[in-house]
Amino acid sequence: MILIIGGEAQGKRTFASSLFDKEPIIADCSVCEPKDIMTADLIISYHELIKRYTDKAEEITEELCKNNPEAVITLNEIGCGIIPIEKREREYREAAGRSGCIIAERAKEVYRLFCGKATKIK
Amino acid sequence: MITLIAGGSKCGKSALAEKILSQYSGRKLYIAAMQPFGEGADEIIARHRLMRSGKGFETLELCKSFTPEAFPTDCAAMLEDIANLTANEMFTGETVREPFEHVMRDIKTAAERTNELIIVSNSVGCDGIPYPKETADYIRSIGRINAALAALSDNVIECVFGIPLVLKGIIPC
């Protein structure tokens, strides 16, 4: 897997697309189902899926690592703010952090995007 | 030696700090500045206790009163974390007070008394949400404290999704 992280609108998707020679099969996590990410080449905005499936996020992430080890995944860094008062929001941030750790550990490469520039951090 | 480890929520900063602390042979102190109130606090404290169990750490749980003058000398310590320490200094008195000098004085005292100090801190300024003045002041205080701690530290490490990024010095483990 290749994991691409960064804040909102830093060029993650553009960088991710540049890694493919042919048109990748894309799973857009703001609309897709967990089963769709198991076969896609490029998984966009994985935090959006975590938000919709917070309670099962770590389980889904383990499945993803097992079933789709060649995937390219983009994931926003959402944990660098004030801890939200709402339980649901807090759980979302924590699930996104833990799921990101799981993917980063398994990934062969991790890039962090800032102002459109990629830094290879693994 | 002072090592500062900072990062967002669930980025592996505690695990790295514990790994660094574990390798010291002498007395090992875990200084918890967690506030044991608020929804979810008990759960976090329980999880962190479980992570630490069997590692030979002595736990000092500091809530409202952080007194590094009372630390035993000649030991290694990790302090977790700056966001709670700052909140304790800032909000638990009768009036809101400027935390910077208090936090820095405490950390400097802790650094003088310990042979090794590992400080766990927090990235809190990047969610782009406008907050009321008190919270905005809190965010700014943590930013300012982090910058001062980084200047004071031998090693500065940012954790991101479990990956440690060295900003100054080395990863001492």
PDB file of C-alpha atoms in Angstrom:
ATOM      1  CA  MET A   1       0.000   0.000   0.000  1.00  0.00           C
ATOM      2  CA  ILE A   2       0.939   3.606  -0.490  1.00  0.00           C
ATOM      3  CA  LEU A   3      -0.524   6.047   2.040  1.00  0.00           C
ATOM      4  CA  ILE A   4      -0.813   9.744   1.208  1.00  0.00           C
ATOM      5  CA  ILE A   5      -1.624  12.035   4.119  1.00  0.00           C
ATOM      6  CA  GLY A   6      -1.942  15.773   4.690  1.00  0.00           C
ATOM      7  CA  GLY A   7      -4.407  18.505   5.537  1.00  0.00           C
ATOM      8  CA  GLU A   8      -7.452  19.421   3.464  1.00  0.00           C
ATOM      9  CA  ALA A   9      -6.732  20.451  -0.149  1.00  0.00           C
ATOM     10  CA  GLN A  10      -2.959  20.013  -0.111  1.00  0.00           C
ATOM     11  CA  GLY A  11      -2.751  18.092  -3.388  1.00  0.00           C
ATOM     12  CA  LYS A  12      -3.084  14.522  -2.134  1.00  0.00           C
ATOM     13  CA  ARG A  13      -5.408  13.348  -4.902  1.00  0.00           C
ATOM     14  CA  THR A  14      -3.334  14.946  -7.680  1.00  0.00           C
ATOM     15  CA  PHE A  15      -0.185  13.331  -6.306  1.00  0.00           C
ATOM     16  CA  ALA A  16      -1.952   9.984  -5.896  1.00  0.00           C
ATOM     17  CA  SER A  17      -3.200  10.082  -9.520  1.00  0.00           C
ATOM     18  CA  SER A  18       0.345  10.754 -10.744  1.00  0.00           C
ATOM     19  CA  LEU A  19       1.430   7.369  -9.376  1.00  0.00           C
ATOM     20  CA  PHE A  20      -0.671   5.465 -11.941  1.00  0.00           C
ATOM     21  CA  ASP A  21       0.276   4.664 -15.549  1.00  0.00           C
ATOM     22  CA  LYS A  22      -3.308   3.833 -16.489  1.00  0.00           C
ATOM     23  CA  GLU A  23      -6.697   5.107 -15.320  1.00  0.00           C
ATOM     24  CA  PRO A  24      -7.153   3.716 -11.784  1.00  0.00           C
ATOM     25  CA  ILE A  25     -10.391   2.315 -10.388  1.00  0.00           C
ATOM     26  CA  ILE A  26     -11.340   4.903  -7.785  1.00  0.00           C
ATOM     27  CA  ALA A  27     -13.292   4.446  -4.547  1.00  0.00           C
ATOM     28  CA  ASP A  28     -14.470   7.842  -3.275  1.00  0.00           C
ATOM     29  CA  CYS A  29     -14.984   7.383   0.448  1.00  0.00           C
ATOM     30  CA  SER A  30     -17.503  10.199   0.771  1.00  0.00           C
ATOM     31  CA  VAL A  31     -19.992   7.987  -1.105  1.00  0.00           C
ATOM     32  CA  CYS A  32     -18.679   4.424  -1.468  1.00  0.00           C
ATOM     33  CA  GLU A  33     -19.321   1.338   0.662  1.00  0.00           C
ATOM     34  CA  PRO A  34     -16.652  -0.602   2.598  1.00  0.00           C
ATOM     35  CA  LYS A  35     -16.764  -3.414  -0.002  1.00  0.00           C
ATOM     36  CA  ASP A  36     -15.751  -0.954  -2.760  1.00  0.00           C
ATOM     37  CA  ILE A  37     -12.421  -0.141  -1.131  1.00  0.00           C
ATOM     38  CA  MET A  38     -11.417  -3.809  -1.072  1.00  0.00           C
ATOM     39  CA  THR A  39     -10.894  -3.857  -4.847  1.00  0.00           C
ATOM     40  CA  ALA A  40     -10.196  -0.222  -5.897  1.00  0.00           C
ATOM     41  CA  ASP A  41      -6.754   0.927  -7.088  1.00  0.00           C
ATOM     42  CA  LEU A  42      -7.113   4.381  -5.594  1.00  0.00           C
ATOM     43  CA  ILE A  43      -9.020   5.080  -2.378  1.00  0.00           C
ATOM     44  CA  ILE A  44      -9.818   8.767  -1.967  1.00  0.00           C
ATOM     45  CA  SER A  45     -10.535  10.544   1.348  1.00  0.00           C
ATOM     46  CA  TYR A  46     -10.471   7.454   3.542  1.00  0.00           C
ATOM     47  CA  HIS A  47     -11.334   9.610   6.594  1.00  0.00           C
ATOM     48  CA  GLU A  48     -14.822  10.100   5.095  1.00  0.00           C
ATOM     49  CA  LEU A  49     -15.463   6.373   5.272  1.00  0.00           C
ATOM     50  CA  ILE A  50     -14.117   6.310   8.835  1.00  0.00           C
ATOM     51  CA  LYS A  51     -16.566   9.082   9.670  1.00  0.00           C
ATOM     52  CA  ARG A  52     -19.511   7.074   8.356  1.00  0.00           C
ATOM     53  CA  TYR A  53     -18.366   3.764   9.889  1.00  0.00           C
ATOM     54  CA  THR A  54     -16.588   5.021  13.027  1.00  0.00           C
ATOM     55  CA  ASP A  55     -17.486   2.050  15.212  1.00  0.00           C
ATOM     56  CA  LYS A  56     -16.155  -0.452  12.678  1.00  0.00           C
ATOM     57  CA  ALA A  57     -13.285   1.633  11.299  1.00  0.00           C
ATOM     58  CA  GLU A  58     -10.391  -0.363  12.687  1.00  0.00           C
ATOM     59  CA  GLU A  59     -11.978  -3.651  11.635  1.00  0.00           C
ATOM     60  CA  ILE A  60     -12.598  -2.321   8.104  1.00  0.00           C
ATOM     61  CA  THR A  61      -9.026  -1.008   7.971  1.00  0.00           C
ATOM     62  CA  GLU A  62      -7.610  -4.420   8.895  1.00  0.00           C
ATOM     63  CA  GLU A  63      -9.761  -5.971   6.136  1.00  0.00           C
ATOM     64  CA  LEU A  64      -8.524  -3.361   3.689  1.00  0.00           C
ATOM     65  CA  CYS A  65      -4.878  -4.109   4.484  1.00  0.00           C
ATOM     66  CA  LYS A  66      -5.519  -7.825   4.032  1.00  0.00           C
ATOM     67  CA  ASN A  67      -7.618  -7.660   0.859  1.00  0.00           C
ATOM     68  CA  ASN A  68      -6.071  -4.760  -1.022  1.00  0.00           C
ATOM     69  CA  PRO A  69      -2.344  -4.596  -0.270  1.00  0.00           C
ATOM     70  CA  GLU A  70      -1.548  -2.713  -3.503  1.00  0.00           C
ATOM     71  CA  ALA A  71      -3.989   0.154  -2.930  1.00  0.00           C
ATOM     72  CA  VAL A  72      -3.057   3.836  -2.966  1.00  0.00           C
ATOM     73  CA  ILE A  73      -4.947   5.633  -0.179  1.00  0.00           C
ATOM     74  CA  THR A  74      -5.425   9.319   0.602  1.00  0.00           C
ATOM     75  CA  LEU A  75      -6.255  10.266   4.179  1.00  0.00           C
ATOM     76  CA  ASN A  76      -6.654  13.682   5.794  1.00  0.00           C
ATOM     77  CA  GLU A  77      -4.850  14.524   9.015  1.00  0.00           C
ATOM     78  CA  ILE A  78      -7.755  15.537  11.225  1.00  0.00           C
ATOM     79  CA  GLY A  79      -6.336  15.010  14.718  1.00  0.00           C
ATOM     80  CA  CYS A  80      -4.385  18.250  15.183  1.00  0.00           C
ATOM     81  CA  GLY A  81      -7.060  20.408  16.789  1.00  0.00           C
ATOM     82  CA  ILE A  82      -8.935  20.887  20.029  1.00  0.00           C
ATOM     83  CA  ILE A  83     -10.538  17.651  21.257  1.00  0.00           C
ATOM     84  CA  PRO A  84     -14.234  17.986  20.422  1.00  0.00           C
ATOM     85  CA  ILE A  85     -16.833  17.973  23.185  1.00  0.00           C
ATOM     86  CA  GLU A  86     -19.185  15.734  21.181  1.00  0.00           C
ATOM     87  CA  LYS A  87     -18.488  12.059  21.832  1.00  0.00           C
ATOM     88  CA  ARG A  88     -19.133  11.089  18.213  1.00  0.00           C
ATOM     89  CA  GLU A  89     -16.679  13.679  16.876  1.00  0.00           C
ATOM     90  CA  ARG A  90     -14.064  12.563  19.377  1.00  0.00           C
ATOM     91  CA  GLU A  91     -14.493   8.930  18.415  1.00  0.00           C
ATOM     92  CA  TYR A  92     -14.175   9.855  14.735  1.00  0.00           C
ATOM     93  CA  ARG A  93     -10.832  11.587  15.313  1.00  0.00           C
ATOM     94  CA  GLU A  94      -9.537   8.694  17.380  1.00  0.00           C
ATOM     95  CA  ALA A  95     -10.670   6.098  14.828  1.00  0.00           C
ATOM     96  CA  ALA A  96      -9.029   8.124  12.039  1.00  0.00           C
ATOM     97  CA  GLY A  97      -5.779   8.295  14.034  1.00  0.00           C
ATOM     98  CA  ARG A  98      -5.708   4.598  14.837  1.00  0.00           C
ATOM     99  CA  SER A  99      -6.747   3.524  11.340  1.00  0.00           C
ATOM    100  CA  GLY A 100      -4.015   5.760   9.887  1.00  0.00           C
ATOM    101  CA  CYS A 101      -1.461   4.121  12.186  1.00  0.00           C
ATOM    102  CA  ILE A 102      -2.576   0.667  11.016  1.00  0.00           C
ATOM    103  CA  ILE A 103      -2.229   1.592   7.331  1.00  0.00           C
ATOM    104  CA  ALA A 104       1.059   3.476   7.846  1.00  0.00           C
ATOM    105  CA  GLU A 105       2.566   0.471   9.585  1.00  0.00           C
ATOM    106  CA  ARG A 106       1.641  -1.850   6.696  1.00  0.00           C
ATOM    107  CA  ALA A 107       2.361   0.623   3.883  1.00  0.00           C
ATOM    108  CA  LYS A 108       5.561   0.330   1.899  1.00  0.00           C
ATOM    109  CA  GLU A 109       5.561   4.103   1.305  1.00  0.00           C
ATOM    110  CA  VAL A 110       3.957   7.024   3.143  1.00  0.00           C
ATOM    111  CA  TYR A 111       3.920  10.561   1.709  1.00  0.00           C
ATOM    112  CA  ARG A 112       2.883  13.754   3.447  1.00  0.00           C
ATOM    113  CA  LEU A 113       1.528  16.497   1.217  1.00  0.00           C
ATOM    114  CA  PHE A 114       1.867  20.192   2.012  1.00  0.00           C
ATOM    115  CA  CYS A 115       1.224  22.969  -0.501  1.00  0.00           C
ATOM    116  CA  GLY A 116       1.198  20.391  -3.271  1.00  0.00           C
ATOM    117  CA  LYS A 117       4.666  19.144  -2.315  1.00  0.00           C
ATOM    118  CA  ALA A 118       5.146  15.529  -1.270  1.00  0.00           C
ATOM    119  CA  THR A 119       7.596  14.523   1.469  1.00  0.00           C
ATOM    120  CA  LYS A 120       8.314  10.813   1.697  1.00  0.00           C
ATOM    121  CA  ILE A 121       8.137   9.983   5.406  1.00  0.00           C
ATOM    122  CA  LYS A 122       8.375   6.219   5.018  1.00  0.00           C
TER     123      LYS A 122
ATOM    124  CA  MET B   1      18.561  14.938  27.967  1.00  0.00           C
ATOM    125  CA  ILE B   2      15.153  16.360  27.117  1.00  0.00           C
ATOM    126  CA  THR B   3      13.023  14.850  24.334  1.00  0.00           C
ATOM    127  CA  LEU B   4       9.849  16.527  23.119  1.00  0.00           C
ATOM    128  CA  ILE B   5       7.322  14.357  21.253  1.00  0.00           C
ATOM    129  CA  ALA B   6       4.333  16.136  19.734  1.00  0.00           C
ATOM    130  CA  GLY B   7       1.462  15.163  17.496  1.00  0.00           C
ATOM    131  CA  GLY B   8      -2.286  15.026  17.031  1.00  0.00           C
ATOM    132  CA  SER B   9      -4.861  12.604  18.367  1.00  0.00           C
ATOM    133  CA  LYS B  10      -3.872   8.909  18.320  1.00  0.00           C
ATOM    134  CA  CYS B  11      -0.640   9.392  16.402  1.00  0.00           C
ATOM    135  CA  GLY B  12       1.448   7.033  18.543  1.00  0.00           C
ATOM    136  CA  LYS B  13       3.176   9.722  20.615  1.00  0.00           C
ATOM    137  CA  SER B  14       2.554   8.007  23.985  1.00  0.00           C
ATOM    138  CA  ALA B  15       3.751   4.663  22.654  1.00  0.00           C
ATOM    139  CA  LEU B  16       6.993   6.232  21.404  1.00  0.00           C
ATOM    140  CA  ALA B  17       7.549   8.097  24.685  1.00  0.00           C
ATOM    141  CA  GLU B  18       7.018   4.876  26.643  1.00  0.00           C
ATOM    142  CA  LYS B  19       9.418   3.028  24.368  1.00  0.00           C
ATOM    143  CA  ILE B  20      12.102   5.652  25.013  1.00  0.00           C
ATOM    144  CA  LEU B  21      11.448   5.638  28.770  1.00  0.00           C
ATOM    145  CA  SER B  22      11.481   1.810  28.918  1.00  0.00           C
ATOM    146  CA  GLN B  23      15.077   1.548  27.841  1.00  0.00           C
ATOM    147  CA  TYR B  24      16.486   3.437  30.815  1.00  0.00           C
ATOM    148  CA  SER B  25      17.857   1.121  33.480  1.00  0.00           C
ATOM    149  CA  GLY B  26      17.194   3.224  36.592  1.00  0.00           C
ATOM    150  CA  ARG B  27      14.009   4.429  38.213  1.00  0.00           C
ATOM    151  CA  LYS B  28      11.303   5.287  35.688  1.00  0.00           C
ATOM    152  CA  LEU B  29       8.591   7.811  36.418  1.00  0.00           C
ATOM    153  CA  TYR B  30       5.371   8.303  34.487  1.00  0.00           C
ATOM    154  CA  ILE B  31       3.887  11.701  35.243  1.00  0.00           C
ATOM    155  CA  ALA B  32       0.253  11.876  34.180  1.00  0.00           C
ATOM    156  CA  ALA B  33      -1.192  15.357  33.828  1.00  0.00           C
ATOM    157  CA  MET B  34      -4.515  13.961  32.639  1.00  0.00           C
ATOM    158  CA  GLN B  35      -7.572  15.649  34.088  1.00  0.00           C
ATOM    159  CA  PRO B  36      -9.750  12.875  35.465  1.00  0.00           C
ATOM    160  CA  PHE B  37     -12.972  14.561  34.472  1.00  0.00           C
ATOM    161  CA  GLY B  38     -14.989  15.045  31.336  1.00  0.00           C
ATOM    162  CA  GLU B  39     -16.644  12.339  29.299  1.00  0.00           C
ATOM    163  CA  GLY B  40     -14.168   9.791  28.010  1.00  0.00           C
ATOM    164  CA  ALA B  41     -11.395  10.691  30.479  1.00  0.00           C
ATOM    165  CA  ASP B  42     -11.840   7.518  32.535  1.00  0.00           C
ATOM    166  CA  GLU B  43     -11.618   5.434  29.389  1.00  0.00           C
ATOM    167  CA  ILE B  44      -8.413   7.155  28.242  1.00  0.00           C
ATOM    168  CA  ILE B  45      -6.829   6.858  31.695  1.00  0.00           C
ATOM    169  CA  ALA B  46      -7.738   3.156  31.829  1.00  0.00           C
ATOM    170  CA  ARG B  47      -6.270   2.547  28.368  1.00  0.00           C
ATOM    171  CA  HIS B  48      -3.048   4.378  29.180  1.00  0.00           C
ATOM    172  CA  ARG B  49      -2.751   2.474  32.480  1.00  0.00           C
ATOM    173  CA  LEU B  50      -3.091  -0.793  30.602  1.00  0.00           C
ATOM    174  CA  MET B  51      -0.432   0.287  28.073  1.00  0.00           C
ATOM    175  CA  ARG B  52       1.954   1.044  30.937  1.00  0.00           C
ATOM    176  CA  SER B  53       1.292  -2.056  33.024  1.00  0.00           C
ATOM    177  CA  GLY B  54       4.244  -4.397  33.378  1.00  0.00           C
ATOM    178  CA  LYS B  55       6.767  -1.823  32.167  1.00  0.00           C
ATOM    179  CA  GLY B  56       8.090  -0.962  35.620  1.00  0.00           C
ATOM    180  CA  PHE B  57       6.970   2.670  35.588  1.00  0.00           C
ATOM    181  CA  GLU B  58       6.050   4.464  38.801  1.00  0.00           C
ATOM    182  CA  THR B  59       2.995   6.588  38.140  1.00  0.00           C
ATOM    183  CA  LEU B  60       2.502  10.046  39.579  1.00  0.00           C
ATOM    184  CA  GLU B  61      -0.949  11.336  38.751  1.00  0.00           C
ATOM    185  CA  LEU B  62      -0.962  15.076  38.886  1.00  0.00           C
ATOM    186  CA  CYS B  63      -4.263  16.791  38.450  1.00  0.00           C
ATOM    187  CA  LYS B  64      -4.784  20.282  39.763  1.00  0.00           C
ATOM    188  CA  SER B  65      -1.438  20.682  41.454  1.00  0.00           C
ATOM    189  CA  PHE B  66       1.656  19.882  39.467  1.00  0.00           C
ATOM    190  CA  THR B  67       4.621  20.011  41.814  1.00  0.00           C
ATOM    191  CA  PRO B  68       7.831  18.901  40.125  1.00  0.00           C
ATOM    192  CA  GLU B  69       9.715  20.036  43.257  1.00  0.00           C
ATOM    193  CA  ALA B  70       8.365  16.828  44.835  1.00  0.00           C
ATOM    194  CA  PHE B  71       9.834  14.518  42.169  1.00  0.00           C
ATOM    195  CA  PRO B  72      12.443  12.057  43.288  1.00  0.00           C
ATOM    196  CA  THR B  73      15.829  12.945  41.808  1.00  0.00           C
ATOM    197  CA  ASP B  74      18.045  10.684  39.755  1.00  0.00           C
ATOM    198  CA  CYS B  75      15.379   9.065  37.620  1.00  0.00           C
ATOM    199  CA  ALA B  76      14.052   9.118  34.067  1.00  0.00           C
ATOM    200  CA  ALA B  77      10.573  10.532  33.568  1.00  0.00           C
ATOM    201  CA  MET B  78       7.949  11.008  30.906  1.00  0.00           C
ATOM    202  CA  LEU B  79       5.349  13.722  31.290  1.00  0.00           C
ATOM    203  CA  GLU B  80       1.970  13.359  29.589  1.00  0.00           C
ATOM    204  CA  ASP B  81       0.800  15.775  28.405  1.00  0.00           C
ATOM    205  CA  ILE B  82       1.266  19.502  27.783  1.00  0.00           C
ATOM    206  CA  ALA B  83      -2.352  20.153  26.723  1.00  0.00           C
ATOM    207  CA  ASN B  84      -3.642  18.920  30.075  1.00  0.00           C
ATOM    208  CA  LEU B  85      -0.873  20.573  32.056  1.00  0.00           C
ATOM    209  CA  THR B  86      -1.660  23.857  30.301  1.00  0.00           C
ATOM    210  CA  ALA B  87      -5.398  23.451  30.870  1.00  0.00           C
ATOM    211  CA  ASN B  88      -4.747  22.709  34.551  1.00  0.00           C
ATOM    212  CA  GLU B  89      -2.608  25.820  34.917  1.00  0.00           C
ATOM    213  CA  MET B  90      -4.994  27.968  32.928  1.00  0.00           C
ATOM    214  CA  PHE B  91      -8.523  26.971  33.885  1.00  0.00           C
ATOM    215  CA  THR B  92      -8.694  25.221  37.245  1.00  0.00           C
ATOM    216  CA  GLY B  93      -8.160  28.308  39.423  1.00  0.00           C
ATOM    217  CA  GLU B  94     -10.818  30.843  40.288  1.00  0.00           C
ATOM    218  CA  THR B  95      -9.816  32.998  37.339  1.00  0.00           C
ATOM    219  CA  VAL B  96      -8.259  32.160  33.985  1.00  0.00           C
ATOM    220  CA  ARG B  97      -4.530  32.783  34.141  1.00  0.00           C
ATOM    221  CA  GLU B  98      -1.736  33.003  31.601  1.00  0.00           C
ATOM    222  CA  PRO B  99      -0.153  29.522  31.693  1.00  0.00           C
ATOM    223  CA  PHE B 100       3.132  30.030  29.819  1.00  0.00           C
ATOM    224  CA  GLU B 101       5.444  30.995  32.711  1.00  0.00           C
ATOM    225  CA  HIS B 102       3.910  28.409  35.059  1.00  0.00           C
ATOM    226  CA  VAL B 103       4.240  25.525  32.615  1.00  0.00           C
ATOM    227  CA  MET B 104       7.778  26.462  31.627  1.00  0.00           C
ATOM    228  CA  ARG B 105       8.873  26.821  35.252  1.00  0.00           C
ATOM    229  CA  ASP B 106       7.437  23.391  36.063  1.00  0.00           C
ATOM    230  CA  ILE B 107       9.108  21.756  33.071  1.00  0.00           C
ATOM    231  CA  LYS B 108      12.462  23.353  33.845  1.00  0.00           C
ATOM    232  CA  THR B 109      12.233  22.140  37.456  1.00  0.00           C
ATOM    233  CA  ALA B 110      11.314  18.651  36.219  1.00  0.00           C
ATOM    234  CA  ALA B 111      14.268  18.708  33.808  1.00  0.00           C
ATOM    235  CA  GLU B 112      16.667  19.713  36.596  1.00  0.00           C
ATOM    236  CA  ARG B 113      15.513  16.912  38.890  1.00  0.00           C
ATOM    237  CA  THR B 114      15.478  14.103  36.331  1.00  0.00           C
ATOM    238  CA  ASN B 115      18.327  12.591  34.329  1.00  0.00           C
ATOM    239  CA  GLU B 116      16.092  12.081  31.307  1.00  0.00           C
ATOM    240  CA  LEU B 117      12.858  13.866  30.589  1.00  0.00           C
ATOM    241  CA  ILE B 118      10.449  12.912  27.819  1.00  0.00           C
ATOM    242  CA  ILE B 119       7.646  15.396  27.242  1.00  0.00           C
ATOM    243  CA  VAL B 120       4.514  14.428  25.353  1.00  0.00           C
ATOM    244  CA  SER B 121       2.788  17.396  23.736  1.00  0.00           C
ATOM    245  CA  ASN B 122      -0.077  18.092  21.417  1.00  0.00           C
ATOM    246  CA  SER B 123      -0.736  19.649  18.039  1.00  0.00           C
ATOM    247  CA  VAL B 124      -3.959  21.563  18.548  1.00  0.00           C
ATOM    248  CA  GLY B 125      -3.917  24.479  16.113  1.00  0.00           C
ATOM    249  CA  CYS B 126      -4.714  22.887  12.763  1.00  0.00           C
ATOM    250  CA  ASP B 127      -8.443  22.193  12.661  1.00  0.00           C
ATOM    251  CA  GLY B 128      -9.384  25.544  11.125  1.00  0.00           C
ATOM    252  CA  ILE B 129     -12.335  25.976  13.464  1.00  0.00           C
ATOM    253  CA  PRO B 130     -12.931  29.432  15.000  1.00  0.00           C
ATOM    254  CA  TYR B 131     -13.135  29.126  18.800  1.00  0.00           C
ATOM    255  CA  PRO B 132     -14.258  31.452  21.602  1.00  0.00           C
ATOM    256  CA  LYS B 133     -11.513  33.678  23.040  1.00  0.00           C
ATOM    257  CA  GLU B 134     -10.595  31.447  25.984  1.00  0.00           C
ATOM    258  CA  THR B 135     -10.111  28.412  23.745  1.00  0.00           C
ATOM    259  CA  ALA B 136      -8.221  30.484  21.155  1.00  0.00           C
ATOM    260  CA  ASP B 137      -5.927  31.721  23.957  1.00  0.00           C
ATOM    261  CA  TYR B 138      -5.453  28.128  25.071  1.00  0.00           C
ATOM    262  CA  ILE B 139      -4.452  27.054  21.544  1.00  0.00           C
ATOM    263  CA  ARG B 140      -2.012  29.973  21.265  1.00  0.00           C
ATOM    264  CA  SER B 141      -0.529  29.158  24.684  1.00  0.00           C
ATOM    265  CA  ILE B 142       0.133  25.557  23.690  1.00  0.00           C
ATOM    266  CA  GLY B 143       1.744  26.719  20.434  1.00  0.00           C
ATOM    267  CA  ARG B 144       3.988  29.118  22.309  1.00  0.00           C
ATOM    268  CA  ILE B 145       4.846  26.513  24.963  1.00  0.00           C
ATOM    269  CA  ASN B 146       5.659  23.934  22.275  1.00  0.00           C
ATOM    270  CA  ALA B 147       8.025  26.364  20.543  1.00  0.00           C
ATOM    271  CA  ALA B 148       9.780  27.156  23.842  1.00  0.00           C
ATOM    272  CA  LEU B 149       9.998  23.464  24.775  1.00  0.00           C
ATOM    273  CA  ALA B 150      11.459  22.653  21.361  1.00  0.00           C
ATOM    274  CA  ALA B 151      14.156  25.286  21.913  1.00  0.00           C
ATOM    275  CA  LEU B 152      14.901  23.767  25.338  1.00  0.00           C
ATOM    276  CA  SER B 153      14.902  20.141  24.134  1.00  0.00           C
ATOM    277  CA  ASP B 154      17.786  18.092  22.758  1.00  0.00           C
ATOM    278  CA  ASN B 155      15.418  16.045  20.608  1.00  0.00           C
ATOM    279  CA  VAL B 156      12.158  17.107  18.979  1.00  0.00           C
ATOM    280  CA  ILE B 157       9.988  14.490  17.282  1.00  0.00           C
ATOM    281  CA  GLU B 158       6.654  14.893  15.535  1.00  0.00           C
ATOM    282  CA  CYS B 159       4.510  11.758  15.342  1.00  0.00           C
ATOM    283  CA  VAL B 160       2.187  11.318  12.404  1.00  0.00           C
ATOM    284  CA  PHE B 161       0.114   8.144  12.026  1.00  0.00           C
ATOM    285  CA  GLY B 162       2.680   6.262  14.088  1.00  0.00           C
ATOM    286  CA  ILE B 163       5.665   7.522  12.077  1.00  0.00           C
ATOM    287  CA  PRO B 164       8.207   9.551  14.066  1.00  0.00           C
ATOM    288  CA  LEU B 165       9.635  12.555  12.197  1.00  0.00           C
ATOM    289  CA  VAL B 166      12.816  14.006  13.664  1.00  0.00           C
ATOM    290  CA  LEU B 167      12.770  17.807  13.714  1.00  0.00           C
ATOM    291  CA  LYS B 168      15.799  18.214  16.005  1.00  0.00           C
ATOM    292  CA  GLY B 169      18.393  15.784  17.386  1.00  0.00           C
ATOM    293  CA  ILE B 170      17.674  12.067  17.227  1.00  0.00           C
ATOM    294  CA  ILE B 171      15.122   9.439  18.270  1.00  0.00           C
ATOM    295  CA  PRO B 172      16.810   8.209  21.440  1.00  0.00           C
ATOM    296  CA  CYS B 173      15.833   4.543  21.144  1.00  0.00           C
TER     297      CYS B 173
END
